[in-house]
Short mmCIF file of C-alpha atoms in Angstrom, two decimals:
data_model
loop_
_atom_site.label_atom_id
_atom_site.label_comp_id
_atom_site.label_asym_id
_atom_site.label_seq_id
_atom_site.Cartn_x
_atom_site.Cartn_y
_atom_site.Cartn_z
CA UNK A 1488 9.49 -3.52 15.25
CA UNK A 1489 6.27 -3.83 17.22
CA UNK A 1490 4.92 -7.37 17.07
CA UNK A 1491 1.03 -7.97 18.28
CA UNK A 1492 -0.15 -11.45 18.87
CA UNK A 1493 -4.15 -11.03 18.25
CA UNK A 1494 -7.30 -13.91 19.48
CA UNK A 1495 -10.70 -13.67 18.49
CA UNK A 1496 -13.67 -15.40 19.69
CA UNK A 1497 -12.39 -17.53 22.36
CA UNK A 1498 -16.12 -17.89 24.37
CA UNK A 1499 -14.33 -18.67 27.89
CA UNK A 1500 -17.22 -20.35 29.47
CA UNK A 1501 -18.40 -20.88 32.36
CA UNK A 1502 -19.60 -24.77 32.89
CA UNK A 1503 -20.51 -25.15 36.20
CA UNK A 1504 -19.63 -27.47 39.08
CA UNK A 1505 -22.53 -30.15 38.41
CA UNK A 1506 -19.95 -31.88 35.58
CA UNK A 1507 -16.43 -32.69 37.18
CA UNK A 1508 -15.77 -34.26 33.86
CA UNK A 1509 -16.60 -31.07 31.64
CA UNK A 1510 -15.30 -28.82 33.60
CA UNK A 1511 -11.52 -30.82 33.96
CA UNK A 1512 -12.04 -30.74 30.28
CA UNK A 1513 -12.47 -26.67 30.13
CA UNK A 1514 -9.58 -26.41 32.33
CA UNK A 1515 -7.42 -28.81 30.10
CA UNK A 1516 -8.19 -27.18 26.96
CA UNK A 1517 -8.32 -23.50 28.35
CA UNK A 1518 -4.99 -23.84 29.65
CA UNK A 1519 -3.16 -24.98 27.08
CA UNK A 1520 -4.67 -22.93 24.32
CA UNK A 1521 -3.48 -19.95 26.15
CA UNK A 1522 -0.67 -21.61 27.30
CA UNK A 1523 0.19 -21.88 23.15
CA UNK A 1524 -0.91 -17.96 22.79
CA UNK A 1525 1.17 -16.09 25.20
CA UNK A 1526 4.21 -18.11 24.33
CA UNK A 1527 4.03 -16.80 21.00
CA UNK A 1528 6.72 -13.48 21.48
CA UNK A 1529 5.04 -10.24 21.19
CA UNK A 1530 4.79 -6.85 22.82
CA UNK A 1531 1.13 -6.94 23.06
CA UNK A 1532 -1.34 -9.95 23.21
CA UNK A 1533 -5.08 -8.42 22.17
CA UNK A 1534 -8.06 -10.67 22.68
CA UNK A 1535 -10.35 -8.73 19.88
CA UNK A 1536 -13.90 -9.88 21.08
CA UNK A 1537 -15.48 -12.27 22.55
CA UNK A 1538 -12.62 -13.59 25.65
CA UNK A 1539 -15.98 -14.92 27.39
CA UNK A 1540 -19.20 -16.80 25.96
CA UNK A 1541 -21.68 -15.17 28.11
CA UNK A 1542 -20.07 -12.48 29.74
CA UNK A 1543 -20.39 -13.74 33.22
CA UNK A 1544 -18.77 -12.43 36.37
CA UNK A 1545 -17.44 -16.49 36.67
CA UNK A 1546 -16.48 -16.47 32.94
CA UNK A 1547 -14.42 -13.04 33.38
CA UNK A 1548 -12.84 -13.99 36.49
CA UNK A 1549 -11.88 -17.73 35.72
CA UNK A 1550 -10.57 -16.77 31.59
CA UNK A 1551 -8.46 -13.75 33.51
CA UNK A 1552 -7.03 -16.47 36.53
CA UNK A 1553 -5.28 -17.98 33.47
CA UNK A 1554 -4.02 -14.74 31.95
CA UNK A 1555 -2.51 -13.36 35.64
CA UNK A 1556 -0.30 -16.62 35.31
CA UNK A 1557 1.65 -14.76 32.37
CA UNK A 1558 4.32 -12.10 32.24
CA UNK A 1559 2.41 -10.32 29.01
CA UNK A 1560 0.68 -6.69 27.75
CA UNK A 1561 -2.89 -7.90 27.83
CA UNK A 1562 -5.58 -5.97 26.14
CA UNK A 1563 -9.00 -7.13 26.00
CA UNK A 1564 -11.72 -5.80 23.32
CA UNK A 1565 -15.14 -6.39 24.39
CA UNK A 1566 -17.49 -8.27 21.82
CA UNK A 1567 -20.84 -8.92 21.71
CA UNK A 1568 -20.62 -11.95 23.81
CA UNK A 1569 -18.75 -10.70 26.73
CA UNK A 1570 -21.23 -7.55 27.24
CA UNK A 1571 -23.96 -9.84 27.57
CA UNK A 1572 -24.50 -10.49 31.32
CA UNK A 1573 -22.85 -7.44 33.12
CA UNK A 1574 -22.73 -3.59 32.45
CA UNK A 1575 -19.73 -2.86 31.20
CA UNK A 1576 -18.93 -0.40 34.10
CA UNK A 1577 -18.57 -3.87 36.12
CA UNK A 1578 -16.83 -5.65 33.28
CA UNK A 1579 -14.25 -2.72 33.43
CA UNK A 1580 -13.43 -3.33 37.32
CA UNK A 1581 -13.27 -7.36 36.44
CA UNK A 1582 -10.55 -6.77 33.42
CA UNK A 1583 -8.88 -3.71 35.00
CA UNK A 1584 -8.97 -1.49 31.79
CA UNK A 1585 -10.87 0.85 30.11
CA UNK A 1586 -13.80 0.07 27.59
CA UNK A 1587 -11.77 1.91 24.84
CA UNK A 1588 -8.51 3.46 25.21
CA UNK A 1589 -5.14 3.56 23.69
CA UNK A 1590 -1.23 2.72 23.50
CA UNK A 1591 1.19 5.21 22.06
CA UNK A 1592 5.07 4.09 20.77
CA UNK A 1593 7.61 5.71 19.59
CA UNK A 1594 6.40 4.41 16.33
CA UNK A 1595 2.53 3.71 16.20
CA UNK A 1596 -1.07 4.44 17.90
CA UNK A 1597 -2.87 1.41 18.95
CA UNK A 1598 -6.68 1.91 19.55
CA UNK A 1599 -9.11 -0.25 21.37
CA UNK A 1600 -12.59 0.55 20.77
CA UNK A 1601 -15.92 -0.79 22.04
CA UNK A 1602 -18.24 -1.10 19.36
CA UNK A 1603 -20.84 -2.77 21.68
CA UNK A 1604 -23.94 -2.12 23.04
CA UNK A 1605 -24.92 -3.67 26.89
CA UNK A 1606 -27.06 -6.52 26.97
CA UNK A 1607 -27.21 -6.85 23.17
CA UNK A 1608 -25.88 -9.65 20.78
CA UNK A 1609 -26.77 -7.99 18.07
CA UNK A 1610 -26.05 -4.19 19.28
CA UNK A 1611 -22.94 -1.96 17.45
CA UNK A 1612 -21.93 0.91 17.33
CA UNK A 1613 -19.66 3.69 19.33
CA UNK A 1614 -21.64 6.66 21.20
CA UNK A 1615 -20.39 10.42 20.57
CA UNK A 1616 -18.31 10.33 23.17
CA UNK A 1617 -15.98 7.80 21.77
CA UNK A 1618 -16.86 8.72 18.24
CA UNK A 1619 -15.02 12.40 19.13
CA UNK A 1620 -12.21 10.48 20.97
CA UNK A 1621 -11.53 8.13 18.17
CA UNK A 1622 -11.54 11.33 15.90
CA UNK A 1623 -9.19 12.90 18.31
CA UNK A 1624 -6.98 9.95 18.65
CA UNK A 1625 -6.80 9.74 14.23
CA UNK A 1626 -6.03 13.73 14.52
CA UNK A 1627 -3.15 12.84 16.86
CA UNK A 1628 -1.51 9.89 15.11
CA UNK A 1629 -0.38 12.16 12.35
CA UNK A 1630 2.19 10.36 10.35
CA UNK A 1631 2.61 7.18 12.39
CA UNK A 1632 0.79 4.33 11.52
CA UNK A 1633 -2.90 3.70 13.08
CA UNK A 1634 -3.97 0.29 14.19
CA UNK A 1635 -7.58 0.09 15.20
CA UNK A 1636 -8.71 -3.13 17.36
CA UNK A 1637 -12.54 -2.73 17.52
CA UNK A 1638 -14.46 -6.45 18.37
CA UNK A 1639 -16.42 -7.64 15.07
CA UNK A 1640 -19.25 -5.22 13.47
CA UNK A 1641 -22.25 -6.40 12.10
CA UNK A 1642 -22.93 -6.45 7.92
CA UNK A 1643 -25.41 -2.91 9.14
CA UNK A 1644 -22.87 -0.90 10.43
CA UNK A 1645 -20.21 0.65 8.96
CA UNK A 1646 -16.81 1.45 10.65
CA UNK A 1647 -13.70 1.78 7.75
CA UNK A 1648 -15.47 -0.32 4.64
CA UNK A 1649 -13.05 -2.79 3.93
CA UNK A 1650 -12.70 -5.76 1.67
CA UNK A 1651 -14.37 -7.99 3.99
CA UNK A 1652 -17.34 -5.77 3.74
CA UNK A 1653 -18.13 -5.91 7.97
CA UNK A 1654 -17.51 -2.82 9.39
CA UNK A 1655 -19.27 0.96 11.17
CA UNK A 1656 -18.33 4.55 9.46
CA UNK A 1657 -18.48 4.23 5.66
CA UNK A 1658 -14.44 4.51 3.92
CA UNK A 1659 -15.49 8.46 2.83
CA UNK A 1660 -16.37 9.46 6.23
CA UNK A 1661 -15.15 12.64 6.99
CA UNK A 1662 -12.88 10.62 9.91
CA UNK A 1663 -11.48 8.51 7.63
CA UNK A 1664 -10.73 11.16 5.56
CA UNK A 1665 -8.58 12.90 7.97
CA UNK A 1666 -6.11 10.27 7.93
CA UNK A 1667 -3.46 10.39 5.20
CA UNK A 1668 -1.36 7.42 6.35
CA UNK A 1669 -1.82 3.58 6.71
CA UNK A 1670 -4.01 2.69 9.25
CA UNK A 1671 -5.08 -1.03 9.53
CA UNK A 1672 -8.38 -2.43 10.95
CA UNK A 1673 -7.94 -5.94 12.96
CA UNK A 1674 -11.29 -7.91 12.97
CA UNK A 1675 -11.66 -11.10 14.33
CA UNK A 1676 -8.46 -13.02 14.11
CA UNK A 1677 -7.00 -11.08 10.99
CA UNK A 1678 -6.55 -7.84 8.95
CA UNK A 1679 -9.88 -6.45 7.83
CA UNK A 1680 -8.37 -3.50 5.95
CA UNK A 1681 -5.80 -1.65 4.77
CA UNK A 1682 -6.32 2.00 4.05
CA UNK A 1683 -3.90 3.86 2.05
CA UNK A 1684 -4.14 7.56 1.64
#
């Protein structure tokens, strides 16, 4: 069984040098918290949004200084926060992965999608070119189960409606539609929705 240990909104930032104080403080905190997540056993560990507070080259490089220390499957999903400062052709280089992309098993599809938009706190959304990977990607899964990691959507957009009532394509999309099996949505720090077919 595949086991994914998931963070949301950790806002990584960057305090400066001016306060040794605060910033011993970060570094305290910082590493232990992770410390406590990547001992928790799991084939993946998926920060879903927001790893940094303002998306800063320091922020990026300082958060991913403590996740190098660890023998673990990173994935990070970009949130509004962390596509603040830098465009996210940089913020790709800094983390090493793709914007969106994917893991296949033997048994599931894992997607990571970026529902951003550069510069923007309040920007969602996925152009058309991930909009006909993602459909793509739900085409391919077939009968194995789909988990979808996009950061958090704003109450506007629509992904799979869910229960929690945040998300970007409406539940009768066409897309949706195409999927028969259980796919699950991870928002935040929890399961948004469960689609049956």
């Amino acid at each position: 069984m595949m086991r994914i240990a998931l963070l949301g909104d950790l806002h990584y930032p960057d305090v400066g040098s001016n306060n040794e104080e605060l910033s011993v403080a970060v570094d305290h905190f910082f590493g232990q918290y992770l410390r406590e997540f990547f001992s928790v056993e799991a084939d993946f560990h998926v920060s879903i949004g927001d790893l940094t507070h303002l998306g800063l080259e320091s922020e990026f490089v300082n958060v991913y200084n403590y996740i190098k220390q660890y023998n673990i499957n990173f994935r990070a999903v970009l949130g509004n926060h962390d596509v603040l400062s830098l465009p996210k052709e940089k913020i790709s280089s800094l983390i090493q992965q793709s914007t969106y992309d994917l893991i296949e098993t033997q048994g599931s599809l894992l997607l990571f999608l970026d529902t951003t938009k550069e510069f923007e706190l309040h920007g969602w959304g996925l152009d058309q070119k991930q909009w006909q990977w993602l459909e793509k990607q739900i085409d391919r899964s077939k009968e194995k189960p789909l988990f979808i990691c996009p950061s958090s959507c704003s109450r506007n957009n629509r992904f799979f409606y869910s229960w929690c009532r945040f998300s970007i394509v409406p539940r009768h999309s066409p897309i949706v539609e195409k999927k028969k099996w259980t796919s699950i949505i991870f928002q935040w720090t929890y399961p948004c929705a469960i689609l049956h077919s």
